[in-house]
Coordinates of C-alpha atoms in Angstrom, one line a residue:
M1 CA -100.8 -192.7 -110.3
T2 CA -99.3 -191.4 -113.7
R3 CA -96.8 -188.5 -113.7
D4 CA -97.1 -186.6 -117.0
R5 CA -95.3 -183.6 -118.2
A6 CA -98.1 -181.3 -116.3
T7 CA -97.5 -182.9 -113.6
W8 CA -93.7 -182.5 -113.2
L9 CA -94.2 -178.9 -114.4
L10 CA -96.7 -178.3 -111.5
Y11 CA -94.1 -180.3 -108.9
L12 CA -91.0 -178.2 -110.1
H13 CA -93.5 -174.8 -109.4
M14 CA -93.7 -176.1 -106.2
A15 CA -90.0 -176.7 -105.3
A16 CA -89.4 -173.1 -106.9
F17 CA -91.6 -171.8 -104.8
G18 CA -90.3 -173.8 -101.8
Y19 CA -87.0 -172.7 -102.5
F20 CA -88.2 -168.7 -102.1
L21 CA -90.4 -169.4 -99.3
Y22 CA -87.5 -170.8 -97.2
C23 CA -85.2 -167.9 -98.5
F24 CA -87.3 -165.2 -97.6
G25 CA -87.6 -166.2 -93.9
P26 CA -84.0 -165.7 -93.4
S27 CA -83.3 -162.8 -95.5
V28 CA -85.9 -160.6 -93.5
T29 CA -83.2 -160.3 -90.7
L30 CA -80.5 -159.7 -93.1
L31 CA -82.2 -157.2 -95.0
G32 CA -83.3 -155.2 -91.9
D33 CA -79.7 -155.3 -90.8
D34 CA -78.3 -153.9 -94.1
L35 CA -81.3 -151.1 -93.8
G36 CA -80.4 -150.3 -90.4
V37 CA -84.0 -150.7 -89.4
S38 CA -85.6 -152.0 -86.3
N39 CA -86.7 -155.6 -86.0
A40 CA -90.6 -154.6 -85.8
V41 CA -89.9 -152.9 -89.3
A42 CA -87.7 -155.7 -90.6
A43 CA -90.9 -158.0 -89.5
L44 CA -93.3 -155.7 -91.6
H45 CA -91.7 -157.5 -94.5
S46 CA -93.6 -160.7 -93.4
T47 CA -96.8 -158.4 -92.7
A48 CA -96.9 -157.1 -96.3
Y49 CA -96.2 -160.6 -97.6
A50 CA -99.1 -161.7 -95.7
A51 CA -101.2 -158.9 -96.5
A52 CA -101.2 -159.9 -100.2
G53 CA -102.4 -163.3 -99.3
V54 CA -105.2 -161.9 -98.0
L55 CA -106.2 -159.7 -101.2
I56 CA -105.4 -162.9 -103.1
A57 CA -108.2 -165.1 -101.2
L58 CA -110.5 -162.0 -101.8
L59 CA -110.0 -162.7 -105.4
G60 CA -110.5 -166.5 -104.8
D61 CA -110.7 -168.4 -108.0
R62 CA -111.5 -165.5 -110.3
P63 CA -108.4 -164.9 -112.0
M64 CA -108.1 -168.9 -113.1
R65 CA -111.5 -168.9 -114.5
R66 CA -110.7 -165.8 -116.2
F67 CA -107.5 -166.4 -117.8
G68 CA -107.0 -169.8 -117.2
R69 CA -104.7 -171.5 -115.0
G70 CA -101.9 -172.0 -117.4
R71 CA -101.6 -167.9 -117.5
T72 CA -102.4 -167.3 -114.0
L73 CA -99.6 -169.6 -112.8
W74 CA -97.1 -168.0 -115.2
A75 CA -98.2 -164.7 -114.2
G76 CA -97.6 -165.5 -110.3
C77 CA -94.3 -166.4 -111.5
A78 CA -93.3 -163.5 -113.2
L79 CA -94.6 -161.3 -110.2
L80 CA -92.6 -163.2 -107.8
S81 CA -89.5 -163.2 -109.8
A82 CA -89.9 -159.5 -110.0
G83 CA -90.6 -158.9 -106.6
V84 CA -87.6 -160.8 -105.5
L85 CA -85.3 -158.6 -108.1
A86 CA -86.7 -155.9 -106.4
Y87 CA -86.4 -157.1 -103.1
C88 CA -82.8 -157.9 -103.5
A89 CA -82.2 -154.3 -105.3
A90 CA -84.1 -152.4 -102.6
G91 CA -82.2 -150.0 -100.3
T92 CA -84.9 -148.1 -98.6
P93 CA -87.6 -149.9 -96.4
A94 CA -90.5 -148.5 -98.9
V95 CA -88.9 -150.3 -101.8
S96 CA -88.1 -153.5 -99.8
L97 CA -91.8 -153.3 -98.0
S98 CA -93.2 -153.1 -101.5
A99 CA -91.2 -155.7 -103.0
A100 CA -92.2 -157.9 -100.4
L101 CA -96.2 -157.2 -101.0
L102 CA -95.3 -158.1 -104.8
C103 CA -93.7 -161.3 -103.7
G104 CA -96.7 -162.3 -101.6
F105 CA -99.0 -161.6 -104.7
G106 CA -96.9 -164.1 -107.2
A107 CA -96.2 -166.7 -104.5
F108 CA -99.6 -167.0 -103.6
L109 CA -100.9 -167.5 -107.2
V110 CA -98.2 -169.8 -107.6
V111 CA -98.9 -172.2 -105.1
N112 CA -103.0 -171.7 -105.4
V113 CA -102.7 -172.5 -108.9
A114 CA -100.5 -175.4 -108.9
G115 CA -102.1 -177.1 -105.7
T116 CA -105.3 -177.0 -107.4
A117 CA -104.5 -178.0 -110.9
L118 CA -102.4 -181.1 -109.3
A119 CA -105.5 -181.8 -107.0
D120 CA -107.9 -181.3 -110.2
H121 CA -105.4 -183.4 -112.8
H122 CA -105.3 -186.6 -110.4
G123 CA -108.6 -186.5 -109.1
P124 CA -109.9 -187.2 -105.4
I125 CA -107.8 -190.9 -105.5
A126 CA -104.2 -189.4 -106.4
G127 CA -104.5 -186.3 -106.0
P128 CA -103.4 -186.1 -102.3
S129 CA -100.6 -188.6 -103.5
A130 CA -99.3 -185.8 -105.6
L131 CA -100.0 -183.1 -103.5
N132 CA -97.6 -185.0 -100.9
E133 CA -95.3 -185.8 -103.4
A134 CA -94.8 -181.7 -104.6
N135 CA -94.6 -181.0 -101.0
G136 CA -92.2 -183.4 -100.5
L137 CA -90.3 -182.1 -103.2
A138 CA -90.4 -178.1 -102.1
A139 CA -89.6 -178.9 -98.7
G140 CA -86.2 -181.1 -99.9
V141 CA -85.3 -178.0 -102.4
G142 CA -86.4 -175.3 -99.8
M143 CA -84.0 -177.1 -97.3
A144 CA -80.8 -175.8 -99.6
A145 CA -82.2 -172.1 -99.4
P146 CA -81.4 -171.4 -95.9
L147 CA -77.9 -172.6 -96.6
L148 CA -77.1 -171.0 -99.4
I149 CA -78.2 -167.6 -97.8
G150 CA -75.6 -168.4 -95.3
V151 CA -72.6 -169.8 -97.4
M152 CA -73.0 -166.4 -100.0
D153 CA -73.4 -164.1 -96.9
S154 CA -70.3 -165.4 -95.1
S155 CA -68.1 -165.9 -98.2
G156 CA -68.6 -162.6 -99.9
P157 CA -70.9 -162.3 -102.6
G158 CA -73.8 -161.4 -100.1
W159 CA -76.7 -163.5 -99.4
R160 CA -79.2 -161.3 -102.0
W161 CA -77.2 -163.6 -104.8
A162 CA -78.8 -166.7 -102.9
M163 CA -82.3 -165.4 -103.8
V164 CA -81.7 -164.2 -107.4
V165 CA -82.1 -167.9 -108.0
V166 CA -85.5 -167.7 -107.6
P167 CA -86.0 -166.0 -111.2
L168 CA -83.2 -168.4 -112.7
L169 CA -85.7 -171.4 -111.5
F170 CA -88.9 -169.8 -113.0
G171 CA -87.0 -168.6 -116.0
T172 CA -85.4 -172.4 -116.2
L173 CA -89.2 -173.8 -116.3
A174 CA -90.3 -171.2 -118.7
V175 CA -88.0 -172.1 -121.2
S176 CA -87.9 -176.0 -121.3
L177 CA -91.6 -176.9 -119.9
G178 CA -93.4 -173.2 -120.8
R179 CA -95.5 -175.0 -123.9
T180 CA -96.7 -177.5 -121.6
R181 CA -100.5 -177.6 -120.8
I182 CA -101.8 -176.9 -117.4
P183 CA -105.2 -178.7 -116.4
D184 CA -107.7 -175.9 -116.4
V185 CA -110.6 -175.3 -114.5
V186 CA -113.7 -177.5 -115.0
T187 CA -116.8 -175.5 -116.2
S188 CA -119.0 -177.8 -117.7
G189 CA -121.4 -180.6 -116.1
A190 CA -119.1 -180.2 -113.0
S191 CA -117.7 -177.3 -110.8
S192 CA -114.4 -177.4 -109.1
A193 CA -113.0 -175.2 -106.0
G194 CA -109.5 -175.8 -105.5
A195 CA -107.4 -174.3 -102.6
P196 CA -103.7 -173.7 -102.3
V197 CA -101.3 -175.9 -101.0
T198 CA -99.3 -175.0 -98.1
A199 CA -96.1 -174.5 -98.1
P200 CA -93.6 -176.7 -95.7
G201 CA -92.4 -175.1 -92.7
P202 CA -93.7 -171.7 -92.4
S203 CA -96.7 -172.0 -94.2
I204 CA -99.0 -169.2 -95.6
S205 CA -102.1 -170.4 -97.2
S206 CA -105.1 -168.3 -99.0
G207 CA -108.6 -169.2 -99.6
S208 CA -112.0 -168.1 -100.6
S209 CA -115.5 -169.9 -100.9
G210 CA -114.1 -170.2 -104.5
A211 CA -110.7 -171.3 -104.1
S212 CA -110.1 -172.2 -100.7
G213 CA -106.5 -172.9 -99.0
S214 CA -105.0 -173.6 -95.7
S215 CA -100.5 -173.4 -95.6
G216 CA -98.3 -172.4 -94.8
P217 CA -96.0 -171.4 -92.5
P218 CA -93.4 -168.0 -95.6
M219 CA -94.0 -171.1 -94.8
P220 CA -93.6 -172.2 -94.8
P221 CA -95.1 -176.1 -99.5
E222 CA -94.6 -175.6 -95.6
A223 CA -94.8 -176.0 -93.8
A224 CA -97.4 -178.1 -95.2
S225 CA -98.8 -181.5 -94.0
T226 CA -99.9 -183.5 -96.4
E227 CA -102.1 -186.0 -94.7
T228 CA -105.9 -185.2 -96.2
P229 CA -109.0 -185.0 -93.4
A230 CA -109.9 -188.1 -94.5
S231 CA -107.1 -189.6 -92.9
V232 CA -107.5 -187.9 -89.5
P233 CA -109.9 -189.8 -87.1
G234 CA -112.8 -187.7 -87.0
S235 CA -112.5 -185.4 -89.9
S236 CA -115.9 -184.6 -91.7
D237 CA -116.9 -183.9 -95.3
S238 CA -114.4 -186.5 -97.0
S239 CA -116.4 -186.6 -100.0
T240 CA -116.3 -183.0 -100.6
S241 CA -112.7 -182.3 -99.5
P242 CA -110.7 -184.8 -100.5
A243 CA -107.7 -183.1 -99.5
P244 CA -108.1 -179.8 -97.8
F245 CA -104.7 -179.6 -96.4
S246 CA -101.2 -180.6 -97.2
A247 CA -98.2 -179.9 -94.9
P248 CA -96.7 -174.9 -95.1
T249 CA -96.6 -174.2 -94.8
L250 CA -96.8 -172.9 -94.8
P251 CA -97.1 -171.7 -95.5
S252 CA -98.0 -171.6 -92.6
P253 CA -96.7 -170.6 -94.8
T254 CA -97.2 -171.8 -92.5
S255 CA -95.6 -172.0 -92.9
A256 CA -94.9 -174.3 -94.4
P257 CA -96.5 -175.1 -95.1
P258 CA -100.5 -176.1 -98.4
S259 CA -103.3 -178.4 -99.3
A260 CA -105.8 -178.8 -102.1
H261 CA -109.5 -179.2 -101.9
A262 CA -111.5 -180.3 -105.0
S263 CA -115.4 -180.5 -104.8
P264 CA -116.7 -182.3 -107.8
V265 CA -120.8 -181.4 -108.1
S266 CA -122.3 -184.3 -109.6
P267 CA -124.8 -183.5 -112.9
T268 CA -127.5 -185.2 -111.3
S269 CA -127.0 -183.8 -107.0
P270 CA -129.4 -181.8 -105.9
T271 CA -127.2 -179.0 -105.9
S272 CA -126.3 -178.9 -109.4
P273 CA -127.4 -175.9 -111.6
T274 CA -127.1 -178.2 -114.4
S275 CA -130.0 -180.5 -112.6
P276 CA -133.2 -180.5 -113.8
T277 CA -135.3 -182.4 -111.5
A278 CA -133.1 -181.2 -108.4
P279 CA -135.8 -180.1 -106.0
T280 CA -138.1 -183.0 -106.2
A281 CA -135.4 -186.0 -105.7
P282 CA -135.6 -186.9 -101.6
T283 CA -132.4 -188.8 -102.1
A284 CA -130.3 -187.5 -99.5
P285 CA -130.9 -185.3 -96.2
T286 CA -129.7 -182.1 -96.7
S287 CA -128.6 -179.3 -93.9
P288 CA -130.7 -176.3 -93.3
T289 CA -127.9 -174.2 -94.6
S290 CA -125.6 -174.3 -97.2
R291 CA -122.3 -175.8 -96.9
S292 CA -120.7 -172.6 -98.4
S293 CA -122.7 -170.4 -96.4
G294 CA -124.2 -170.0 -93.2
S295 CA -122.7 -169.4 -89.1
L296 CA -120.3 -171.7 -88.2
P297 CA -120.7 -173.4 -85.0
A298 CA -118.4 -172.1 -82.0
A299 CA -116.0 -175.1 -82.0
Y300 CA -114.6 -174.1 -85.6
W301 CA -113.9 -170.8 -84.0
W302 CA -112.0 -172.4 -81.5
A303 CA -110.1 -174.2 -84.0
W304 CA -109.8 -171.2 -86.0
L305 CA -107.6 -169.6 -82.9
L306 CA -105.9 -173.1 -82.7
T307 CA -104.5 -172.5 -86.5
V308 CA -103.4 -168.8 -85.2
C309 CA -101.6 -170.1 -82.6
S310 CA -99.8 -173.0 -84.8
V311 CA -99.1 -170.5 -87.9
G312 CA -97.7 -167.8 -85.2
V313 CA -95.3 -170.1 -83.7
E314 CA -94.1 -171.5 -87.2
F315 CA -93.6 -168.2 -88.7
S316 CA -91.7 -166.3 -85.7
L317 CA -89.3 -169.0 -85.6
S318 CA -88.7 -169.0 -88.9
L319 CA -88.2 -165.2 -89.0
W320 CA -86.3 -164.3 -85.8
A321 CA -84.4 -168.1 -84.7
S322 CA -81.0 -166.8 -86.2
T323 CA -81.3 -163.6 -84.0
L324 CA -81.8 -165.6 -81.0
L325 CA -79.0 -167.8 -82.3
R326 CA -76.3 -165.0 -82.6
D327 CA -77.3 -163.2 -79.4
R328 CA -76.7 -166.6 -77.6
T329 CA -74.1 -168.3 -79.4
G330 CA -71.9 -165.3 -81.0
M331 CA -72.6 -166.7 -84.4
S332 CA -72.2 -164.8 -87.3
E333 CA -75.0 -163.2 -89.3
G334 CA -74.4 -165.6 -92.5
A335 CA -74.1 -169.0 -90.0
A336 CA -77.2 -167.9 -88.0
A337 CA -79.0 -167.7 -91.1
T338 CA -78.6 -171.1 -92.1
A339 CA -80.8 -171.9 -88.7
M340 CA -83.8 -172.5 -90.7
T341 CA -82.5 -175.6 -92.2
A342 CA -82.6 -177.5 -89.1
V343 CA -86.4 -176.2 -88.7
V344 CA -87.3 -177.6 -92.2
A345 CA -85.4 -181.1 -91.9
G346 CA -87.6 -181.6 -88.5
L347 CA -90.6 -180.4 -90.5
C348 CA -90.1 -182.7 -93.6
L349 CA -89.4 -185.6 -91.3
G350 CA -92.3 -185.1 -89.2
R351 CA -94.8 -184.4 -91.9
L352 CA -93.7 -187.8 -93.3
A353 CA -94.6 -189.7 -90.0
G354 CA -97.2 -187.6 -88.9
G355 CA -99.1 -188.9 -91.7
R356 CA -98.9 -192.5 -90.9
L357 CA -99.6 -191.2 -87.3
A358 CA -102.8 -189.4 -88.0
L359 CA -104.5 -192.6 -89.3
R360 CA -103.8 -194.1 -85.9
V361 CA -103.8 -191.4 -82.8
P362 CA -106.8 -189.6 -82.3
L363 CA -106.5 -185.7 -83.3
D364 CA -106.5 -184.2 -79.9
R365 CA -104.1 -186.8 -78.6
L366 CA -101.4 -186.2 -81.8
Y367 CA -101.8 -182.4 -81.4
G368 CA -101.2 -182.4 -77.3
S369 CA -97.9 -184.7 -77.9
A370 CA -96.9 -182.4 -81.0
V371 CA -96.8 -179.2 -78.7
A372 CA -95.2 -181.2 -76.0
V373 CA -92.4 -182.4 -78.7
N374 CA -92.1 -178.6 -79.7
L375 CA -91.9 -177.2 -75.9
V376 CA -88.8 -179.6 -75.6
G377 CA -87.1 -178.2 -78.9
F378 CA -88.0 -174.9 -77.8
A379 CA -86.6 -175.4 -74.2
L380 CA -83.2 -176.7 -76.0
F381 CA -83.2 -173.9 -78.6
W382 CA -83.7 -171.0 -76.0
S383 CA -81.7 -172.2 -73.5
A384 CA -78.5 -173.3 -75.6
T385 CA -75.4 -171.1 -75.7
V386 CA -73.8 -173.5 -78.2
P387 CA -74.6 -173.7 -82.1
W388 CA -75.0 -177.5 -82.3
L389 CA -77.3 -177.8 -79.1
A390 CA -79.5 -174.9 -80.9
Y391 CA -79.5 -176.2 -84.1
L392 CA -81.1 -179.7 -82.2
G393 CA -83.4 -178.0 -80.6
L394 CA -84.4 -176.3 -83.8
F395 CA -84.8 -179.7 -85.3
V396 CA -87.3 -180.9 -82.4
S397 CA -89.0 -177.9 -82.5
G398 CA -89.7 -178.6 -86.6
L399 CA -90.7 -182.3 -85.7
G400 CA -93.4 -180.7 -83.3
M401 CA -94.5 -178.1 -85.4
S402 CA -94.9 -180.2 -88.6
V403 CA -98.3 -181.5 -87.6
Q404 CA -100.0 -178.5 -85.8
F405 CA -101.0 -176.5 -88.9
P406 CA -102.4 -179.6 -90.4
L407 CA -104.0 -181.0 -87.5
A408 CA -105.3 -177.8 -86.9
T409 CA -107.1 -177.2 -90.2
A410 CA -108.2 -180.8 -89.7
A411 CA -110.2 -179.7 -86.9
A412 CA -111.6 -176.8 -88.2
I413 CA -112.9 -178.7 -90.8
R414 CA -114.3 -181.4 -89.1
A415 CA -116.1 -178.7 -87.0
A416 CA -117.5 -176.8 -89.8
D417 CA -120.5 -179.1 -89.4
G418 CA -120.1 -180.3 -93.3
R419 CA -119.4 -176.7 -94.4
A420 CA -116.2 -177.8 -95.4
D421 CA -115.7 -174.6 -98.4
L422 CA -116.7 -172.2 -95.6
A423 CA -114.0 -173.3 -93.2
V424 CA -111.3 -173.2 -95.4
S425 CA -112.0 -170.0 -96.8
R426 CA -112.4 -168.2 -93.0
L427 CA -109.0 -170.3 -92.2
A428 CA -107.2 -168.3 -94.7
V429 CA -107.9 -164.9 -92.6
A430 CA -106.5 -167.0 -89.6
T431 CA -103.5 -168.0 -91.3
T432 CA -102.5 -164.6 -93.0
L433 CA -103.1 -162.2 -89.6
A434 CA -101.0 -165.1 -87.4
A435 CA -98.2 -164.9 -90.4
G436 CA -98.2 -161.4 -90.4
G437 CA -99.0 -160.7 -86.8
A438 CA -96.9 -163.0 -84.6
P439 CA -93.7 -161.9 -86.1
F440 CA -94.0 -158.4 -86.1
L441 CA -95.0 -158.6 -82.4
L442 CA -92.0 -160.5 -81.7
G443 CA -89.9 -158.3 -83.7
L444 CA -91.5 -155.6 -81.8
A445 CA -90.7 -157.2 -78.2
T446 CA -87.1 -157.4 -79.1
D447 CA -86.7 -153.8 -79.9
L448 CA -88.2 -153.4 -76.5
M449 CA -86.6 -156.2 -74.4
P450 CA -83.7 -158.8 -74.5
V451 CA -84.3 -161.0 -77.3
R452 CA -84.3 -164.2 -75.0
T453 CA -87.2 -162.8 -72.9
A454 CA -89.1 -161.8 -76.0
F455 CA -88.9 -165.3 -77.4
L456 CA -90.8 -166.5 -74.7
L457 CA -94.1 -165.4 -76.6
L458 CA -93.8 -169.1 -78.5
P459 CA -94.1 -171.1 -75.5
I460 CA -97.2 -169.1 -74.3
L461 CA -98.7 -169.4 -78.0
L462 CA -97.9 -173.4 -77.6
L463 CA -99.8 -173.5 -74.1
A464 CA -102.6 -171.6 -75.2
S465 CA -103.0 -173.9 -77.8
L466 CA -103.8 -176.9 -75.4
P467 CA -107.0 -175.7 -73.9
I468 CA -108.1 -174.1 -77.1
L469 CA -107.4 -177.6 -78.5
H470 CA -110.2 -178.9 -76.0
K471 CA -112.4 -176.8 -77.0
S472 CA -112.4 -177.3 -80.5
T473 CA -112.4 -181.3 -80.1
H474 CA -115.0 -181.4 -77.6
P475 CA -117.7 -178.8 -78.1
K476 CA -120.5 -178.6 -75.6
P477 CA -123.6 -180.2 -76.8
P478 CA -126.4 -177.7 -78.3
S479 CA -128.9 -177.4 -75.2
R480 CA -132.3 -178.8 -75.6
R481 CA -135.3 -176.6 -74.8

């Protein structure tokens, strides 16, 4: 694979996004303490961020096709930078929530364009590898974010200065590589639809029929898995979807986190708008339902719920782990904010290994094993009264979470009966709902009951995902009359 200037520019955009994503999670509780608001109100910042993802998903690829990928990408950088500065300067919840919404608009534009451009620039063969590298770099850079937040908060300057690094990173990219041409949308002879890459860790993804995405989760370029559905046993329509998901979450989102999806249409394909003889050629069997329209099977909607569970756990842990850590171990706010580093380290290592495991282990067995690992990690973290044991538990939880969102995405695409574009588009709703809703519910619960009791929401989601997994991977055969 050739890595030219455009490749490195997109890699660095994903790295800057990864840094922001893993700053955002720990910052929510710190900002809530500064503003003197309840945990439920603090969690609304994640909801505002996710809401922006829904709106960007509704836009689809229209901004890229109207203004070009380059302008859209730099506009996203500007919006994200402005949102971060407003977020750091906020003195009231109204301002900070508006800033979180603005951050979401910018972040989703950045991750959508970067993921789509990488997939198209390197093609169906090398594209997944490029996305793997981009998300690996994002995860590596992202690990520094919670550490810097903790250091800044404990040493005196304040956690907000760690977030100011985000506009500095994008400004440096604009000055040093701003003239680099970014591969644009293919408009002649073929149509190309790309999906955003989910961020490592809490990853969020957005998508539409035009530009579908699957992430994670503020997950996390995380939070995102780096395997393609073709790499997962049983996944379908790999020719249409060379890289429908990548680690990201997440983001996702989470969750972080990211995926790419390119769907080239041959000029001689029966579905090509430029094909003069399309209707008459009996070359390939066609489904009575278009791949981008029509209803989806019941098994798909079970996989959709599986995605909700995986993203909900990832985002909730990312936003509120530091709260339980402070409550159980007596750590300071700044020190507890570094907890996300342990989660991201587990996500990063798990996704490196998970890609290979997905080639050898059936999807349902691998997902079930990941849930078991996650439950063990949660038990360690939940019961810990000393920091080192809590960090170990978070690391193990990160290992378990690392493959859950990517595998849920693969299960959904496999169950979609060939409608990969529509499937990934609908998953955007699942990821944004989970990323915005689950942390809010957990924050609300911590206001009403002890933090430790409220955290039992996470194992409930994990255990609920097991029967859902069975429904999505073992659908009932259609009845014959």
